[in-house]
Short mmCIF file of C-alpha atoms in Angstrom, two decimals:
data_model
loop_
_atom_site.label_atom_id
_atom_site.label_comp_id
_atom_site.label_asym_id
_atom_site.label_seq_id
_atom_site.Cartn_x
_atom_site.Cartn_y
_atom_site.Cartn_z
CA MET A 1495 22.70 1.81 0.10
CA ASN A 1496 20.56 1.55 -3.00
CA ILE A 1497 16.90 2.59 -2.96
CA THR A 1498 15.68 -0.96 -2.34
CA GLN A 1499 17.90 -1.30 0.71
CA GLN A 1500 16.82 2.11 2.03
CA ILE A 1501 13.17 1.08 1.74
CA GLU A 1502 13.81 -2.19 3.55
CA VAL A 1503 15.63 -0.39 6.36
CA ALA A 1504 12.76 2.08 6.74
CA LEU A 1505 10.18 -0.71 6.85
CA LYS A 1506 12.09 -2.86 9.34
CA LYS A 1507 12.78 0.14 11.57
CA GLN A 1508 9.01 0.55 12.03
CA GLY A 1509 8.41 -3.18 12.45
CA ASN A 1510 6.76 -3.58 9.04
CA PRO A 1511 7.22 -6.63 6.80
CA ILE A 1512 9.58 -6.63 3.82
CA ASN A 1513 8.43 -9.96 2.36
CA GLY A 1514 6.04 -10.41 -0.54
CA LYS A 1515 4.23 -12.92 -2.70
CA ASP A 1516 2.72 -13.58 -6.11
CA SER A 1517 -0.95 -12.70 -6.58
CA GLU A 1518 -1.84 -16.04 -8.17
CA ASP A 1519 0.85 -18.62 -7.36
CA ASP A 1520 1.07 -19.30 -3.61
CA SER A 1521 4.34 -21.14 -4.14
CA LEU A 1522 6.03 -17.90 -5.17
CA GLN A 1523 7.01 -16.27 -1.91
CA TYR A 1524 9.73 -13.65 -1.60
CA PRO A 1525 11.57 -13.13 1.71
CA SER A 1526 12.41 -9.53 0.86
CA ILE A 1527 12.05 -6.81 -1.75
CA THR A 1528 15.68 -7.36 -2.67
CA GLU A 1529 15.17 -11.08 -3.32
CA TRP A 1530 12.09 -10.45 -5.48
CA LYS A 1531 13.93 -7.91 -7.63
CA ARG A 1532 16.89 -10.23 -7.93
CA SER A 1533 14.59 -13.05 -9.06
CA ILE A 1534 13.30 -11.02 -12.01
CA GLY A 1535 16.69 -9.58 -12.95
CA MET A 1536 16.19 -6.02 -11.71
CA LEU A 1537 18.83 -6.40 -9.06
CA GLY A 1538 22.09 -8.31 -9.21
CA GLU A 1539 25.38 -8.79 -7.46
CA GLU A 1540 27.42 -5.61 -7.10
CA ARG A 1541 30.65 -7.44 -7.82
CA ASP A 1542 29.72 -7.46 -11.52
CA ALA A 1543 28.31 -3.96 -11.78
CA THR A 1544 28.50 -3.59 -15.58
CA THR A 1545 26.71 -6.86 -16.35
CA THR A 1546 24.22 -6.20 -13.56
CA SER A 1547 23.40 -2.75 -14.92
CA VAL A 1548 22.75 -4.07 -18.44
CA THR A 1549 20.63 -6.98 -17.17
CA ALA A 1550 18.62 -4.75 -14.83
CA SER A 1551 18.01 -2.26 -17.64
CA LYS A 1552 16.69 -4.99 -19.95
CA SER A 1553 14.49 -6.41 -17.18
CA ARG A 1554 13.11 -2.95 -16.47
CA GLN A 1555 12.31 -2.40 -20.16
CA GLN A 1556 10.59 -5.80 -20.38
CA TRP A 1557 8.59 -5.04 -17.24
CA TYR A 1558 7.31 -1.77 -18.68
CA LYS A 1559 6.66 -3.33 -22.08
CA LYS A 1560 4.47 -6.01 -20.53
CA GLY A 1561 2.52 -3.48 -18.47
CA LEU A 1562 1.96 -1.23 -21.47
CA GLY A 1563 0.89 -4.23 -23.54
CA TYR A 1564 -1.85 -4.97 -21.03
CA TRP A 1565 -3.29 -1.45 -21.06
CA ASP A 1566 -2.85 -0.91 -24.80
CA ASP A 1567 -4.86 -4.05 -25.62
CA GLU A 1568 -8.53 -3.40 -26.43
CA GLU A 1569 -9.49 -6.86 -25.17
CA THR A 1570 -8.00 -6.48 -21.70
CA CYS A 1571 -8.66 -2.77 -21.39
CA PRO A 1572 -11.41 -1.16 -23.48
CA ALA A 1573 -11.32 2.64 -23.62
CA THR A 1574 -14.24 2.99 -21.22
CA VAL A 1575 -14.70 3.70 -17.52
CA ALA A 1576 -15.12 -0.04 -17.00
CA GLY A 1577 -11.84 -0.63 -18.80
CA MET A 1578 -10.05 1.95 -16.65
CA LEU A 1579 -11.35 0.29 -13.50
CA GLY A 1580 -10.74 -3.33 -14.41
CA GLY A 1581 -14.42 -4.07 -14.85
CA PHE A 1582 -15.50 -2.23 -11.69
CA ALA A 1583 -17.28 0.67 -13.38
CA ARG A 1584 -19.86 0.63 -10.60
CA ILE A 1585 -17.34 2.03 -8.10
CA SER A 1586 -16.46 5.12 -10.18
CA LYS A 1587 -19.12 7.40 -8.68
CA CYS A 1588 -18.24 6.37 -5.13
CA ASP A 1589 -14.55 6.78 -5.89
CA LEU A 1590 -14.88 10.28 -7.31
CA LYS A 1591 -17.15 11.37 -4.46
CA GLY A 1592 -14.63 10.12 -1.89
CA SER A 1593 -11.78 11.88 -3.68
CA ALA A 1594 -13.67 15.17 -3.85
CA LYS A 1595 -14.49 14.97 -0.15
CA PHE A 1596 -10.83 14.26 0.59
CA ILE A 1597 -9.55 17.28 -1.36
CA THR A 1598 -12.25 19.57 0.03
CA HIS A 1599 -11.32 18.57 3.58
CA ILE A 1600 -7.63 19.26 2.93
CA LYS A 1601 -8.42 22.64 1.42
CA SER A 1602 -10.78 23.65 4.23
CA HIS A 1603 -9.03 22.28 7.31
CA ILE A 1604 -5.41 21.33 6.60
CA ARG A 1605 -3.91 23.21 3.68
CA PRO A 1606 -5.80 26.42 2.86
CA SER A 1607 -2.86 27.49 0.69
CA LEU A 1608 -3.91 24.84 -1.87
CA LYS A 1609 -5.32 26.64 -4.89
CA LEU A 1610 -8.16 25.01 -6.82
CA THR A 1611 -9.59 27.90 -8.84
CA SER A 1612 -8.03 30.78 -10.73
CA GLU A 1613 -9.94 33.18 -8.46
CA GLU A 1614 -8.12 31.74 -5.44
CA ASN A 1615 -4.86 32.11 -7.35
CA GLY A 1616 -5.08 35.79 -8.21
CA ASP A 1617 -6.73 35.08 -11.58
CA VAL A 1618 -3.78 32.88 -12.56
CA PRO A 1619 -5.07 29.58 -14.03
CA THR A 1620 -4.61 26.57 -11.77
CA CYS A 1621 -3.27 23.32 -13.19
CA ALA A 1622 -3.40 19.64 -12.25
CA CYS A 1623 -1.65 16.57 -13.58
CA GLU A 1624 -3.49 13.25 -13.90
CA CYS A 1625 -0.85 10.52 -13.93
CA GLY A 1626 -1.61 7.30 -15.78
CA ALA A 1627 -4.70 9.10 -16.98
CA GLY A 1628 -6.12 6.56 -19.40
CA ILE A 1629 -9.11 8.30 -20.96
CA GLY A 1630 -9.20 11.07 -18.35
CA ARG A 1631 -11.75 9.72 -15.86
CA VAL A 1632 -10.28 11.63 -12.92
CA SER A 1633 -9.81 14.88 -14.83
CA LYS A 1634 -13.41 14.85 -16.04
CA GLY A 1635 -15.02 13.59 -12.85
CA LEU A 1636 -12.90 15.21 -10.15
CA LEU A 1637 -10.20 17.72 -11.00
CA LEU A 1638 -12.06 19.98 -13.43
CA PRO A 1639 -15.29 19.96 -11.33
CA LEU A 1640 -13.17 21.07 -8.33
CA GLY A 1641 -12.42 24.24 -10.29
CA ILE A 1642 -8.99 23.40 -11.71
CA SER A 1643 -8.44 25.52 -14.84
CA GLN A 1644 -6.37 23.03 -16.82
CA CYS A 1645 -5.49 19.35 -16.58
CA ASP A 1646 -2.49 17.62 -18.10
CA LEU A 1647 -3.17 13.97 -18.88
CA ILE A 1648 -0.09 11.72 -18.83
CA GLU A 1649 -0.66 8.27 -20.32
CA PRO A 1650 1.75 5.80 -22.00
CA SER A 1651 -0.90 4.00 -24.08
CA PRO A 1652 -1.39 5.70 -27.47
CA ARG A 1653 -4.77 4.01 -27.83
CA LEU A 1654 -6.12 5.29 -24.51
CA ILE A 1655 -4.78 8.84 -24.72
CA SER A 1656 -6.17 9.19 -28.25
CA SER A 1657 -9.58 8.14 -26.89
CA ALA A 1658 -9.50 10.73 -24.12
CA PRO A 1659 -10.79 13.79 -26.06
CA GLU A 1660 -13.99 11.99 -27.08
CA TYR A 1661 -14.61 10.80 -23.52
CA LEU A 1662 -13.90 14.25 -22.09
CA GLY A 1663 -16.26 15.97 -24.51
CA SER A 1664 -16.40 19.72 -23.97
CA SER A 1665 -13.89 19.37 -21.12
CA ALA A 1666 -11.19 18.37 -23.61
CA SER A 1667 -10.55 22.04 -24.38
CA LYS A 1668 -9.27 22.42 -20.81
CA CYS A 1669 -6.82 19.55 -21.15
CA ARG A 1670 -3.42 18.82 -22.63
CA PHE A 1671 -2.37 15.31 -23.61
CA PHE A 1672 1.04 13.68 -23.19
CA CYS A 1673 1.67 10.16 -24.46
CA THR A 1674 4.57 9.01 -22.29
CA GLY A 1675 5.36 6.88 -19.27
CA LEU A 1676 5.91 8.62 -15.95
CA GLN A 1677 9.41 7.16 -15.80
CA ASP A 1678 10.19 9.48 -18.72
CA PHE A 1679 7.91 12.44 -17.98
CA GLN A 1680 9.70 15.64 -17.04
CA PRO A 1681 7.24 18.16 -15.56
CA LYS A 1682 8.22 21.80 -15.55
CA ALA A 1683 9.10 23.52 -12.29
CA ASP A 1684 6.26 25.22 -10.39
CA SER A 1685 3.65 23.97 -12.83
CA TYR A 1686 1.06 22.01 -10.82
CA ASP A 1687 -1.29 22.67 -7.92
CA ILE A 1688 -2.34 19.00 -7.74
CA ILE A 1689 -0.53 15.94 -9.06
CA TRP A 1690 -2.99 13.04 -8.94
CA MET A 1691 -1.63 9.49 -8.99
CA GLN A 1692 -4.37 6.86 -8.83
CA TRP A 1693 -4.11 3.14 -9.48
CA MET A 1694 -0.85 3.53 -11.36
CA ILE A 1695 2.14 3.60 -9.00
CA GLY A 1696 2.24 -0.20 -9.09
CA TYR A 1697 3.42 0.00 -12.70
CA LEU A 1698 6.54 1.97 -11.78
CA THR A 1699 9.64 0.39 -10.30
CA ASP A 1700 10.71 1.70 -6.88
CA ASP A 1701 13.66 3.55 -8.37
CA ASP A 1702 11.58 5.21 -11.06
CA LEU A 1703 8.80 6.08 -8.61
CA VAL A 1704 11.27 7.76 -6.25
CA GLN A 1705 12.81 9.71 -9.13
CA PHE A 1706 9.43 10.77 -10.49
CA LEU A 1707 8.27 11.93 -7.06
CA LYS A 1708 11.46 13.96 -6.76
CA ARG A 1709 10.54 15.68 -10.02
CA CYS A 1710 7.07 16.26 -8.57
CA VAL A 1711 8.63 18.11 -5.64
CA THR A 1712 10.06 20.60 -8.12
CA ALA A 1713 6.86 20.68 -10.18
CA LEU A 1714 4.56 21.60 -7.29
CA ARG A 1715 3.48 25.18 -6.86
CA THR A 1716 3.28 26.84 -3.44
CA GLY A 1717 0.55 25.06 -1.48
CA GLY A 1718 0.40 22.23 -4.00
CA ILE A 1719 0.04 18.55 -3.17
CA VAL A 1720 0.68 15.12 -4.62
CA VAL A 1721 -2.13 12.64 -4.02
CA ILE A 1722 -1.52 8.90 -4.21
CA LYS A 1723 -4.66 6.77 -4.23
CA ASP A 1724 -3.97 3.12 -4.79
CA ASN A 1725 -4.50 -0.47 -3.73
CA THR A 1726 -2.53 -1.57 -0.67
CA CYS A 1727 -1.77 -4.90 0.96
CA SER A 1728 -1.33 -5.39 4.70
CA GLN A 1729 0.01 -8.86 5.49
CA GLU A 1730 3.00 -8.47 3.16
CA ALA A 1731 5.08 -5.57 1.91
CA PHE A 1732 4.08 -6.29 -1.67
CA VAL A 1733 1.99 -8.53 -3.94
CA VAL A 1734 3.16 -9.07 -7.52
CA ASP A 1735 0.74 -9.43 -10.44
CA ARG A 1736 2.66 -10.94 -13.35
CA ASP A 1737 -0.29 -10.66 -15.76
CA ASP A 1738 -0.07 -6.87 -16.04
CA ALA A 1739 3.42 -6.38 -14.54
CA SER A 1740 2.28 -4.48 -11.48
CA THR A 1741 3.06 -4.47 -7.78
CA THR A 1742 0.66 -3.72 -4.95
CA ARG A 1743 2.60 -2.21 -2.05
CA SER A 1744 1.76 -1.83 1.61
CA LEU A 1745 0.93 1.67 2.85
CA PRO A 1746 4.20 1.90 4.87
CA TYR A 1747 6.08 0.87 1.71
CA ILE A 1748 4.42 3.67 -0.28
CA ILE A 1749 5.13 6.24 2.42
CA ALA A 1750 8.76 5.11 2.66
CA ILE A 1751 9.15 5.76 -1.07
CA ALA A 1752 7.51 9.19 -0.78
CA GLU A 1753 9.78 10.15 2.09
CA LEU A 1754 12.86 9.11 0.13
CA ALA A 1755 11.71 11.57 -2.54
CA GLY A 1756 11.46 14.41 -0.02
CA LEU A 1757 7.69 14.38 0.48
CA ARG A 1758 5.76 14.26 3.75
CA VAL A 1759 2.24 13.11 4.53
CA VAL A 1760 -0.17 15.97 5.23
CA HIS A 1761 -3.32 13.86 5.36
CA GLN A 1762 -4.42 10.30 4.71
CA GLN A 1763 -7.79 8.58 4.69
CA LEU A 1764 -9.21 5.24 3.61
CA GLN A 1765 -11.69 5.28 0.72
CA GLU A 1766 -15.05 4.05 1.97
CA GLY A 1767 -17.81 2.19 0.18
CA PHE A 1768 -15.70 -0.09 -2.02
CA PRO A 1769 -16.44 -3.84 -2.33
CA GLU A 1770 -14.91 -5.94 0.43
CA ASP A 1771 -13.24 -8.30 -2.04
CA ILE A 1772 -10.77 -5.71 -3.36
CA PHE A 1773 -7.62 -4.32 -1.78
CA PRO A 1774 -8.04 -1.43 0.68
CA VAL A 1775 -7.56 1.91 -1.10
CA PRO A 1776 -6.12 4.73 1.01
CA MET A 1777 -5.77 8.32 -0.18
CA VAL A 1778 -2.49 9.95 0.80
CA ALA A 1779 -1.82 13.67 0.34
CA LEU A 1780 1.86 14.60 0.20
CA ALA A 1781 3.62 17.93 0.24
CA ALA A 1782 7.15 19.24 -0.01
CA ASP A 1783 7.31 22.65 1.62
CA ARG A 1784 10.54 23.98 0.24
#
């Protein structure tokens, strides 16, 4: 079975939906993940494997190109906190506070082996990775204040990543900057204590997300965690936004992907205090105790 089929099996086994819809056009309904991918050319008939592979590859490239175009456009995404949050700058403080509380709880009550400071790590600098970092909002407001020694910012938009040092200010000296998509990013083994993935997994295809999370398993240090914090839907398995080429997945869908990559949930919690008119945003901490 391919990854899509494995996800569908996992969802159906737990009684969860596999259907989805378009975020704007109610007439666009998809009976399954497979049918949606087939409709946009990312999945074809196996009887013509060569043609299918070429078509799927082109569709994948177009999907990523459209998503990058959205974030690399100053008009749709200014290099500000408001731009990073789709105009919801007012939720940033609440978001960062909830994230800090989440990590502190994990460190104190669930995973004491998680290292946040160099002192806790035998004077060896700790390191975190902010995925889809934009200008570095999470590194500046969460990861470095938690005591992390160094943050790696991974961001595919040249415009946003080049704006990060100015936004970070004095904190920029504690950061490294990588202009690349996560589908291409190859983290080194045993390099990160925290890999933070917020409001960005929807821009990766299922296959690329599974493969990246597998690389995260190798990249995590002893006691390290991956945190996914993202929008989720509940009535469907997924909701497609064609404007920015993103997909909002259900929480069971996200967990199914993580489990395919060899990760397990160590703690999860819903972010509180967000406006009622946006998708629910759970925080999911994942580990791979090898």
